Coordinates of C-alpha atoms in Angstrom, one line a residue:
Chain A
M186 CA 59.9 4.0 -29.2
K187 CA 62.5 2.6 -31.6
V188 CA 63.9 -0.8 -30.7
S189 CA 64.2 -3.9 -32.8
P190 CA 63.0 -7.4 -31.9
A191 CA 66.6 -8.6 -32.0
E192 CA 67.7 -6.0 -29.5
I193 CA 64.9 -7.0 -27.1
T194 CA 65.6 -10.8 -27.3
A195 CA 69.4 -10.1 -27.0
A196 CA 68.8 -8.0 -23.8
V197 CA 66.5 -10.7 -22.3
R198 CA 69.1 -13.4 -23.1
R199 CA 71.7 -11.3 -21.3
A200 CA 69.4 -10.9 -18.3
A201 CA 69.3 -14.7 -18.2
W202 CA 65.6 -14.8 -17.1
P203 CA 64.4 -18.4 -16.8
D204 CA 62.3 -19.8 -19.7
D205 CA 59.1 -19.8 -17.8
A206 CA 59.7 -16.4 -16.1
G207 CA 56.6 -14.4 -15.2
V208 CA 57.2 -10.8 -16.4
S209 CA 55.0 -7.8 -15.7
L210 CA 54.7 -5.1 -18.4
T211 CA 54.5 -1.5 -17.2
I212 CA 53.8 1.1 -19.9
D213 CA 54.1 4.9 -19.9
R214 CA 51.6 5.9 -22.6
D215 CA 53.8 8.8 -23.8
A216 CA 56.8 6.6 -24.2
A217 CA 55.0 3.9 -26.2
G218 CA 54.9 5.9 -29.4
G219 CA 52.0 4.9 -31.7
L220 CA 51.5 1.5 -30.0
N221 CA 48.9 0.9 -27.3
A222 CA 49.3 -1.4 -24.3
T223 CA 47.5 -4.3 -26.0
Q224 CA 49.8 -4.2 -29.0
L225 CA 52.9 -4.1 -26.9
H226 CA 51.6 -6.9 -24.7
Y227 CA 50.9 -9.2 -27.7
A228 CA 54.1 -8.4 -29.5
L229 CA 56.3 -9.0 -26.4
S230 CA 54.4 -12.2 -25.6
Y231 CA 55.0 -13.4 -29.1
L232 CA 58.6 -12.4 -29.1
L233 CA 59.6 -13.7 -25.7
Y234 CA 57.7 -17.0 -25.7
P235 CA 57.6 -19.1 -23.4
K236 CA 58.0 -16.3 -20.8
Q237 CA 54.6 -15.2 -19.5
I238 CA 54.1 -11.5 -20.1
W239 CA 51.3 -9.9 -18.0
L240 CA 49.7 -6.5 -18.2
D241 CA 47.7 -7.1 -15.0
P242 CA 49.6 -9.9 -13.3
P243 CA 47.9 -12.1 -10.7
P244 CA 49.5 -11.8 -7.3
G245 CA 52.8 -13.6 -7.1
A246 CA 52.9 -14.4 -10.8
T247 CA 55.8 -12.2 -11.7
R248 CA 59.4 -11.7 -10.5
Y249 CA 60.7 -9.7 -13.4
G250 CA 59.5 -6.6 -15.3
I251 CA 59.7 -4.7 -18.6
V252 CA 59.2 -1.0 -18.1
I253 CA 58.4 1.1 -21.2
G254 CA 58.9 4.7 -20.2
P255 CA 61.4 6.9 -18.5
S256 CA 60.5 6.2 -14.9
V257 CA 61.6 3.1 -13.1
S258 CA 60.1 2.6 -9.7
A259 CA 62.5 2.9 -6.8
S260 CA 61.6 -0.6 -5.7
H261 CA 62.8 -2.1 -8.9
T262 CA 66.4 -3.0 -9.7
T263 CA 67.5 -2.2 -13.3
I264 CA 68.9 -5.3 -14.9
E265 CA 69.3 -4.2 -18.6
K266 CA 68.6 -1.0 -20.4
V267 CA 67.3 -2.1 -23.9
S268 CA 66.9 1.5 -25.1
D269 CA 66.1 4.9 -23.7
A270 CA 62.4 3.9 -23.4
M271 CA 62.7 0.2 -22.4
T272 CA 64.2 -1.3 -19.3
L273 CA 64.3 -4.8 -18.0
V274 CA 64.0 -4.8 -14.2
D275 CA 64.0 -7.2 -11.2
L276 CA 60.9 -6.6 -9.1
K277 CA 62.4 -7.9 -5.9
Chain B
M172 CA 66.2 -28.0 -51.5
P173 CA 65.6 -24.5 -52.9
A174 CA 62.9 -22.6 -51.1
W175 CA 60.6 -22.4 -54.2
L176 CA 60.8 -26.1 -54.7
A177 CA 60.1 -26.8 -51.0
I178 CA 57.0 -24.6 -51.1
L179 CA 55.8 -26.3 -54.4
C180 CA 56.3 -29.7 -52.8
S181 CA 54.4 -28.7 -49.7
L182 CA 51.5 -27.4 -51.8
A183 CA 51.6 -30.4 -54.1
V184 CA 51.2 -32.9 -51.2
L185 CA 48.1 -31.0 -49.9
L186 CA 46.6 -30.8 -53.4
L187 CA 47.2 -34.5 -54.1
F188 CA 45.7 -35.4 -50.7
G189 CA 42.7 -33.2 -51.3
D190 CA 42.2 -34.5 -54.9
A191 CA 42.1 -38.1 -53.5
V192 CA 39.6 -37.1 -50.9
T193 CA 37.5 -35.3 -53.6
K194 CA 37.5 -38.4 -55.8
M195 CA 36.3 -40.6 -52.9
A196 CA 33.7 -38.2 -51.7
S197 CA 32.3 -37.2 -55.1
R198 CA 31.7 -40.8 -56.3
G199 CA 31.7 -40.0 -60.0
L200 CA 29.9 -36.7 -59.7
R201 CA 30.6 -34.2 -62.6
L202 CA 32.7 -31.4 -61.4
L203 CA 34.1 -28.4 -63.3
W204 CA 37.9 -28.4 -63.4
Y205 CA 38.2 -25.3 -61.3
E206 CA 35.8 -26.7 -58.7
R207 CA 38.0 -29.8 -58.6
C208 CA 41.1 -27.7 -58.0
A209 CA 39.4 -25.7 -55.3
L210 CA 38.1 -28.8 -53.6
A211 CA 41.6 -30.4 -53.8
W212 CA 43.0 -27.4 -51.9
L213 CA 40.3 -27.1 -49.3
L214 CA 39.8 -30.8 -48.6
G215 CA 43.6 -31.3 -48.8
T216 CA 44.3 -28.7 -46.1
G217 CA 41.4 -30.0 -44.0
A218 CA 42.3 -33.7 -44.3
S219 CA 46.0 -33.0 -43.6
T220 CA 45.2 -30.9 -40.5
I221 CA 43.1 -33.7 -39.0
A222 CA 45.7 -36.3 -39.9
W223 CA 48.4 -34.2 -38.4
F224 CA 46.5 -33.5 -35.3
L225 CA 45.4 -37.1 -34.7
L226 CA 48.9 -38.5 -35.2
T227 CA 50.6 -36.0 -32.9
P228 CA 52.0 -38.8 -30.6
L229 CA 54.0 -40.3 -33.4
Y230 CA 56.2 -37.2 -33.9
R231 CA 58.5 -38.3 -31.1
W232 CA 59.8 -40.9 -33.6
I233 CA 58.9 -39.7 -37.1
S234 CA 58.6 -36.2 -38.6
P235 CA 55.1 -35.0 -39.4
I236 CA 56.2 -34.4 -43.0
W237 CA 56.7 -38.1 -43.5
V238 CA 53.6 -39.1 -41.6
V239 CA 51.2 -36.7 -43.4
T240 CA 52.9 -37.2 -46.8
G241 CA 52.7 -41.0 -46.3
I242 CA 49.0 -40.9 -45.5
A243 CA 48.4 -38.6 -48.5
M244 CA 50.2 -40.9 -50.9
A245 CA 48.4 -43.9 -49.5
L246 CA 45.1 -42.2 -50.2
V247 CA 46.2 -41.1 -53.7
F248 CA 47.0 -44.8 -54.4
L249 CA 43.6 -46.0 -53.0
A250 CA 41.7 -43.3 -54.9
S251 CA 43.4 -44.2 -58.1
R252 CA 42.4 -47.9 -57.8
R253 CA 38.7 -47.1 -57.3
S254 CA 36.8 -47.4 -60.5
T255 CA 34.8 -44.2 -60.0
R256 CA 36.2 -41.2 -61.8
I257 CA 35.3 -37.6 -61.4
G258 CA 33.3 -36.6 -64.4
A259 CA 34.4 -33.7 -66.5
G260 CA 32.3 -30.6 -66.7
A261 CA 29.7 -30.7 -69.5
V262 CA 31.0 -27.3 -70.7
G263 CA 34.6 -27.2 -71.7
F264 CA 36.7 -24.4 -73.0
A265 CA 34.3 -22.9 -75.6
F266 CA 34.9 -19.3 -74.6
S267 CA 33.0 -16.3 -76.2
S268 CA 34.8 -13.0 -76.6
E269 CA 33.0 -11.6 -73.5
A270 CA 34.1 -14.6 -71.5
I271 CA 37.7 -14.1 -72.6
V272 CA 37.6 -10.5 -71.5
L273 CA 36.0 -11.4 -68.2
T274 CA 38.5 -14.3 -67.6
F275 CA 41.3 -11.9 -68.2
V276 CA 39.9 -9.4 -65.6
L277 CA 39.4 -12.2 -63.1
L278 CA 43.0 -13.5 -63.6
L279 CA 44.2 -9.9 -63.2
Q280 CA 42.4 -9.7 -59.9
F281 CA 44.0 -12.9 -58.7
A282 CA 47.4 -11.7 -59.8
V283 CA 47.0 -8.3 -58.0
L284 CA 45.8 -10.1 -54.8
G285 CA 48.7 -12.5 -54.9
L286 CA 51.2 -9.6 -55.2
A287 CA 49.4 -7.6 -52.4
A288 CA 49.6 -10.7 -50.2
T289 CA 53.3 -11.3 -50.8
W290 CA 54.3 -7.6 -50.5
T291 CA 52.5 -7.0 -47.2
T292 CA 53.1 -8.4 -43.7
L293 CA 50.8 -10.7 -41.9
G294 CA 47.9 -8.8 -40.2
W295 CA 47.4 -8.5 -36.5
D296 CA 45.4 -11.7 -36.0
G297 CA 47.3 -13.5 -38.7
L298 CA 50.4 -13.1 -36.7
F299 CA 49.2 -13.4 -33.1
N300 CA 46.4 -15.9 -33.4
F301 CA 47.5 -18.2 -36.2
E302 CA 51.2 -17.9 -37.1
L303 CA 52.1 -17.9 -33.4
K304 CA 50.7 -21.5 -33.2
A305 CA 52.5 -22.5 -36.4
R306 CA 55.8 -21.2 -34.9
L307 CA 55.2 -22.9 -31.6
A308 CA 54.6 -26.3 -33.3
F309 CA 57.7 -25.8 -35.6
E310 CA 60.0 -24.8 -32.7
H311 CA 58.7 -27.4 -30.3
A312 CA 60.8 -30.5 -29.7
P313 CA 59.7 -32.8 -31.2
A314 CA 58.5 -30.6 -34.1
G315 CA 54.9 -30.8 -35.0
Q316 CA 53.4 -30.9 -31.4
L317 CA 51.9 -27.8 -29.8
P318 CA 53.3 -27.5 -26.3
G319 CA 50.6 -28.5 -23.8
T320 CA 51.6 -25.6 -21.5
Y321 CA 50.5 -23.1 -24.2
F322 CA 46.8 -24.0 -24.0
A323 CA 46.6 -23.5 -20.2
D324 CA 48.8 -20.3 -20.2
A325 CA 46.4 -17.6 -19.0
S326 CA 48.9 -14.9 -20.0
R327 CA 48.3 -15.9 -23.7
S328 CA 44.6 -16.4 -23.6
W329 CA 44.4 -13.5 -26.1
S330 CA 45.8 -15.8 -28.8
H331 CA 42.6 -17.9 -28.9
P332 CA 44.1 -21.2 -27.8
R333 CA 40.6 -22.8 -28.4
Y334 CA 40.6 -21.9 -32.1
P335 CA 40.9 -25.0 -34.3
L336 CA 44.1 -25.5 -36.2
L337 CA 43.6 -25.5 -40.0
V338 CA 45.4 -22.2 -40.7
P339 CA 48.2 -22.8 -38.2
F340 CA 48.8 -26.3 -39.6
T341 CA 48.9 -25.0 -43.2
E342 CA 51.6 -22.5 -42.1
F343 CA 53.4 -25.1 -40.1
W344 CA 53.4 -27.4 -43.1
I345 CA 55.2 -24.8 -45.2
Y346 CA 57.7 -24.1 -42.4
S347 CA 58.4 -27.9 -42.2
W348 CA 59.2 -28.2 -45.8
L349 CA 61.2 -25.0 -45.8
G350 CA 63.1 -26.0 -42.7
R351 CA 62.8 -22.5 -41.2
I352 CA 60.2 -19.9 -40.2
D353 CA 59.4 -17.6 -43.1
Q354 CA 56.4 -15.4 -42.5
S355 CA 56.5 -14.1 -46.0
A356 CA 56.4 -17.6 -47.5
V357 CA 53.2 -18.6 -45.7
K358 CA 51.3 -15.7 -47.2
I359 CA 51.1 -17.7 -50.4
V360 CA 48.3 -19.9 -48.9
F361 CA 45.8 -17.2 -48.3
P362 CA 45.3 -16.1 -52.0
L363 CA 44.9 -19.9 -52.7
F364 CA 42.0 -20.0 -50.2
Y365 CA 40.5 -16.9 -51.9
V366 CA 40.9 -18.4 -55.4
S367 CA 39.2 -21.6 -54.1
L368 CA 36.3 -19.4 -52.8
A369 CA 35.9 -17.6 -56.1
A370 CA 36.1 -20.9 -58.0
L371 CA 33.4 -22.6 -56.0
V372 CA 31.0 -19.7 -56.2
C373 CA 31.8 -19.3 -59.9
G374 CA 31.1 -23.1 -60.3
A375 CA 27.8 -22.8 -58.5
V376 CA 26.6 -19.9 -60.6
R377 CA 27.8 -21.7 -63.7
R378 CA 25.5 -24.6 -62.9
V379 CA 22.4 -22.3 -62.6
A380 CA 23.3 -19.7 -65.2
N381 CA 25.8 -19.1 -68.0
L382 CA 29.6 -18.7 -68.0
Q383 CA 29.5 -14.9 -68.3
S384 CA 27.3 -14.7 -65.2
A385 CA 29.7 -17.0 -63.3
L386 CA 32.7 -14.9 -64.2
V387 CA 31.0 -11.6 -63.4
T388 CA 30.1 -13.1 -60.0
A389 CA 33.7 -14.1 -59.3
I390 CA 34.9 -10.6 -60.3
A391 CA 32.2 -9.0 -58.0
L392 CA 33.6 -11.0 -55.0
G393 CA 37.0 -9.5 -55.8
C394 CA 35.6 -6.0 -55.6
M395 CA 34.8 -6.4 -51.9
P396 CA 37.8 -5.1 -50.0
V397 CA 36.7 -7.0 -46.9
L398 CA 37.2 -10.3 -48.8
T399 CA 40.5 -9.3 -50.5
L400 CA 42.4 -6.9 -48.2
L401 CA 41.6 -6.7 -44.4
P402 CA 40.5 -9.1 -43.0
G403 CA 40.6 -10.7 -46.4
A404 CA 42.9 -12.9 -48.3
A405 CA 45.9 -10.5 -48.2
S406 CA 45.9 -10.4 -44.4
G407 CA 46.6 -13.9 -43.2
Y408 CA 43.4 -14.1 -41.2
A409 CA 41.2 -17.2 -41.1
D410 CA 38.1 -15.5 -42.4
V411 CA 38.6 -16.1 -46.1
P412 CA 39.6 -19.8 -45.5
L413 CA 36.4 -20.2 -43.5
A414 CA 34.4 -18.3 -46.2
A415 CA 35.8 -20.7 -48.9
S416 CA 34.7 -23.8 -47.1
V417 CA 31.4 -22.5 -45.9
A418 CA 30.4 -20.9 -49.3
G419 CA 31.4 -24.1 -51.1
A420 CA 29.4 -26.2 -48.6
A421 CA 26.3 -23.9 -49.2
C422 CA 26.7 -24.1 -53.0
F423 CA 27.0 -27.9 -53.0
T424 CA 24.1 -28.3 -50.5
Y425 CA 22.0 -26.0 -52.8
M426 CA 22.8 -28.3 -55.7
A427 CA 21.9 -31.4 -53.6
L428 CA 18.5 -29.9 -52.8
R429 CA 18.0 -28.7 -56.4
T430 CA 18.9 -32.0 -58.1
R431 CA 18.2 -34.4 -55.3
D432 CA 21.6 -35.9 -56.0
L433 CA 23.1 -36.5 -52.5
R434 CA 26.6 -36.9 -53.8
Y435 CA 26.7 -33.1 -53.7
A436 CA 25.8 -33.3 -50.0
N437 CA 28.8 -35.6 -49.5
I438 CA 31.1 -32.8 -50.8
A439 CA 29.3 -30.2 -48.7
T440 CA 29.8 -32.4 -45.6
G441 CA 33.5 -32.6 -46.3
L442 CA 33.7 -28.8 -46.7
L443 CA 31.8 -28.3 -43.4
I444 CA 34.4 -30.5 -41.7
V445 CA 37.0 -28.1 -43.1
A446 CA 34.9 -25.1 -41.8
V447 CA 34.7 -26.4 -38.2
W448 CA 38.4 -27.0 -38.2
T449 CA 39.1 -23.5 -39.4
K450 CA 37.5 -21.1 -36.9
A451 CA 35.2 -21.3 -33.9
E452 CA 32.3 -19.7 -35.7
G453 CA 32.5 -22.5 -38.3
V454 CA 30.3 -24.5 -35.9
I455 CA 27.6 -21.9 -36.1
L456 CA 27.8 -21.7 -39.9
A457 CA 27.9 -25.5 -40.3
G458 CA 24.9 -25.8 -37.9
A459 CA 23.0 -23.1 -39.9
I460 CA 23.7 -24.9 -43.2
G461 CA 22.7 -28.3 -41.8
L462 CA 19.5 -27.1 -40.2
S463 CA 18.5 -25.0 -43.2
A464 CA 19.1 -28.0 -45.5
L465 CA 17.0 -30.3 -43.3
G466 CA 14.2 -27.6 -43.2
A467 CA 14.2 -27.4 -47.0
A468 CA 14.6 -31.1 -47.7
G469 CA 11.0 -31.8 -48.7
T470 CA 10.9 -35.4 -49.8
I471 CA 14.7 -35.8 -49.9
D472 CA 15.9 -38.4 -47.4
R473 CA 16.5 -36.3 -44.2
R474 CA 18.4 -39.1 -42.6
R475 CA 21.1 -39.0 -45.2
L476 CA 21.0 -35.2 -45.3
S477 CA 21.5 -35.1 -41.5
A478 CA 25.1 -36.0 -42.2
L479 CA 25.6 -32.3 -42.8
L480 CA 25.1 -31.8 -39.1
W481 CA 26.5 -34.8 -37.3
I482 CA 29.6 -35.6 -39.3
P483 CA 31.2 -32.1 -38.9
A484 CA 30.2 -32.3 -35.2
L485 CA 31.9 -35.7 -34.8
A486 CA 35.0 -34.5 -36.7
L487 CA 35.5 -31.8 -34.2
V488 CA 35.3 -34.1 -31.1
P489 CA 39.1 -34.8 -31.0
W490 CA 39.9 -31.1 -30.9
Q491 CA 37.3 -30.4 -28.2
V492 CA 38.6 -33.3 -26.1
A493 CA 42.2 -32.0 -26.5
I494 CA 41.4 -28.4 -25.5
R495 CA 39.5 -29.6 -22.5
L496 CA 42.2 -32.1 -21.4
N497 CA 44.8 -29.3 -21.7
G498 CA 42.7 -26.8 -19.9
A499 CA 42.7 -24.3 -22.8
Q500 CA 41.9 -20.8 -21.7
P501 CA 38.8 -18.9 -23.0
T502 CA 39.6 -15.5 -24.5
G503 CA 37.3 -13.6 -22.2
D504 CA 35.4 -11.9 -25.1
F505 CA 32.1 -13.4 -24.0
R506 CA 30.6 -14.2 -20.6
A507 CA 27.9 -16.5 -19.4
L508 CA 24.4 -15.0 -19.3
T509 CA 23.4 -14.4 -15.7
F510 CA 20.0 -13.3 -14.2
S511 CA 21.5 -9.8 -13.4
G512 CA 22.7 -9.6 -17.0
M513 CA 19.2 -10.5 -18.4
S514 CA 18.0 -7.0 -17.7
N515 CA 20.5 -5.6 -20.2
V516 CA 19.5 -8.0 -23.0
V517 CA 17.0 -5.6 -24.7
D518 CA 19.2 -2.6 -24.2
T519 CA 22.1 -4.5 -25.8
L520 CA 20.0 -5.6 -28.8
I521 CA 18.7 -2.1 -29.3
L522 CA 22.4 -0.9 -29.3
V523 CA 23.7 -3.8 -31.6
W524 CA 21.1 -4.1 -34.3
P525 CA 21.6 -0.5 -35.8
L526 CA 25.4 -1.1 -35.8
V527 CA 24.9 -4.4 -37.7
I528 CA 22.6 -2.8 -40.2
K529 CA 25.0 0.1 -40.6
E530 CA 27.8 -2.4 -41.4
L531 CA 25.6 -4.3 -43.9
M532 CA 24.9 -1.0 -45.7
R533 CA 28.5 0.0 -45.8
P534 CA 29.4 0.3 -49.5
G535 CA 33.2 0.6 -48.8
H536 CA 33.1 -2.9 -47.4
W537 CA 30.4 -4.8 -49.2
G538 CA 29.4 -2.8 -52.3
L539 CA 25.6 -3.4 -52.8
V540 CA 25.7 -7.1 -51.8
W541 CA 23.6 -6.8 -48.7
P542 CA 20.9 -4.4 -49.9
C543 CA 20.6 -6.6 -53.0
F544 CA 20.4 -9.7 -50.8
F545 CA 17.5 -8.3 -48.7
A546 CA 15.7 -7.0 -51.8
S547 CA 16.0 -10.3 -53.5
A548 CA 14.8 -12.1 -50.4
L549 CA 11.7 -9.8 -50.3
L550 CA 11.1 -10.3 -54.0
M551 CA 11.4 -14.1 -53.6
V552 CA 8.8 -14.1 -50.8
A553 CA 6.5 -11.7 -52.7
G554 CA 6.9 -13.5 -56.0
R555 CA 6.1 -17.0 -54.6
R556 CA 8.1 -18.7 -57.3
S557 CA 11.0 -19.8 -55.1
T558 CA 12.2 -23.4 -54.8
R559 CA 13.1 -25.2 -51.6
A560 CA 16.7 -24.8 -52.5
D561 CA 16.3 -21.0 -52.7
W562 CA 14.8 -21.0 -49.3
F563 CA 17.7 -23.0 -48.0
L564 CA 20.2 -20.4 -49.3
A565 CA 18.3 -17.5 -47.8
A566 CA 18.1 -19.3 -44.4
A567 CA 21.8 -20.3 -44.5
V568 CA 22.6 -16.6 -44.6
L569 CA 19.9 -15.2 -42.3
I570 CA 20.2 -17.7 -39.4
P571 CA 23.9 -16.9 -38.7
L572 CA 23.2 -13.2 -39.2
K573 CA 20.7 -13.3 -36.4
V574 CA 22.8 -15.5 -34.2
Y575 CA 25.8 -13.1 -34.6
A576 CA 23.6 -10.0 -33.7
C577 CA 22.2 -11.8 -30.6
M578 CA 25.7 -13.1 -29.6
Y579 CA 26.7 -9.7 -28.5
V580 CA 24.3 -10.0 -25.6
F581 CA 27.0 -12.2 -24.1
S582 CA 29.8 -9.7 -24.8
A583 CA 32.3 -9.2 -22.0
W584 CA 33.7 -6.0 -23.5
P585 CA 33.0 -2.9 -21.4
D586 CA 31.9 -1.1 -24.6
V587 CA 29.7 -3.5 -26.6
S588 CA 29.6 -1.1 -29.6
A589 CA 33.4 -1.3 -29.8
H590 CA 33.2 -5.1 -29.8
V591 CA 30.6 -5.0 -32.6
G592 CA 32.8 -2.5 -34.6
F593 CA 35.8 -4.7 -34.1
S594 CA 34.3 -8.0 -35.1
I595 CA 31.2 -7.7 -37.2
S596 CA 32.9 -7.2 -40.6
R597 CA 34.9 -10.4 -40.0
L598 CA 31.8 -12.4 -39.1
L599 CA 30.1 -11.3 -42.3
V600 CA 33.0 -12.4 -44.6
P601 CA 31.8 -16.0 -44.8
L602 CA 28.2 -14.9 -45.4
A603 CA 28.9 -12.4 -48.2
P604 CA 29.7 -15.0 -50.9
M605 CA 26.6 -17.0 -50.0
A606 CA 24.5 -13.9 -50.2
T607 CA 26.1 -13.0 -53.5
F608 CA 25.2 -16.5 -54.9
F609 CA 21.6 -16.0 -53.6
V610 CA 21.3 -12.6 -55.4
V611 CA 22.7 -14.0 -58.7
R612 CA 20.3 -17.0 -58.4
Q613 CA 17.3 -14.7 -58.1
L614 CA 18.6 -12.4 -60.9
V615 CA 18.8 -15.4 -63.2
D616 CA 15.1 -15.8 -62.9
D617 CA 14.2 -12.1 -62.8
L618 CA 16.3 -11.1 -65.8
G619 CA 15.7 -14.3 -67.8
I620 CA 19.4 -14.9 -68.1
D621 CA 20.2 -17.8 -70.5
T622 CA 20.6 -20.9 -68.4
I623 CA 22.6 -23.8 -69.6
E624 CA 21.5 -26.3 -67.0
W625 CA 23.7 -29.3 -66.8
A626 CA 24.1 -30.1 -63.1

């Protein structure tokens, strides 16, 4: 997965998520390259502060999502395509 | 202001602050020049961190740069007016040819470490545990305050919100002087912690042996990759800063027990305050040093020596109050021991101890330090010619070692052996310099090394 921090922050800015947005992180292991879920979680939490990034979100904590991988669930609405492997989605 | 000048100014304020604290704590005690520099750095970062943290409410009106610099300069003024001066070391610059070669090798090690630190990026924990907090404090409005919401944020409990703030503050301090975030610039502080560690251990050996032994010991520390690379001084982790303050405290406590001069214990107490503000396990290490010192005190005034225990504990109270008031999240690495969990205690210990012993015997991490430590301890017991100060040193290493091995009983990781593998080398970093000093101390007797006693 090749995407720069600047590309991610710019896409999130365009998506206009609120500062305190709860964001669930869904990862397709094959698409994550050499990074594991923990690494991606920490890195995105660092980068997108103060948004709350969750790997296992508590019920009702998230309205937005970051999907790493090719498949976006039919229940999600794509908001921004950051790269071939990363998509910002609306969970509603 | 050019970046290099801003960094120099930021470091100078910390060093001046620390030198003033050293002057006040040492009360005329003779210190070697490199010990004084190391103490200035360690006590300077510690005192600045506590001052910064306690005065957080003021940052609405005045920048932390001015607040901390103002306090530092006031203390420099006060210290300069006191009649007590730090005595110069009895041994000056009379270098033999061997000492010149060894000094050159040591300086070369420092230079390589400095380059390695500046040419590499911050390590994993360096970025996500420590630099993250520095960045939050720098970007917060007003600058210098950590946002209260961060502590209670369960989605960021992985970033150890309960860890004390010495390393994040030191990084924030550099950002404040630079006026921007620069993750490369903050890496300068970690080699300084390592040099302080080497200087304090070198000074302790110098007091019980000769200059060559002291230099060889400092070089030996640099040959342990765990101290220099990962999670060492090049990584941006807090383990080497913790090791510097803890090893320094153990060395000065040793001198207090050996000479019965409790001014050494004052300095050790200051270093233990720095330790408990550096990392959570600083509390365990400070407790082990304090208890070992009391156990080895003999006829020395235990009431005064008990300051090693209660003053660091008292110094940490504001931080403990703050994390409780803000509802800081635990990391979830450990769980409370329950009755159902009790049945697994023996199984866990049987699993953990071989892993700990395997790590201790790993030459790629520690060279021969740990085998030598255990051999020296056995010889000390068998030889029956040890002093109370020697027993203190052995206990200050062995108590935390046992506590660490038993702590994994509370591990919340599904695979305890993975938890041990991930963390044990870091836990040993602060203990290795103390173990090295113990080995050298025993060797001085066993090999009959010339001792120029002056402490």
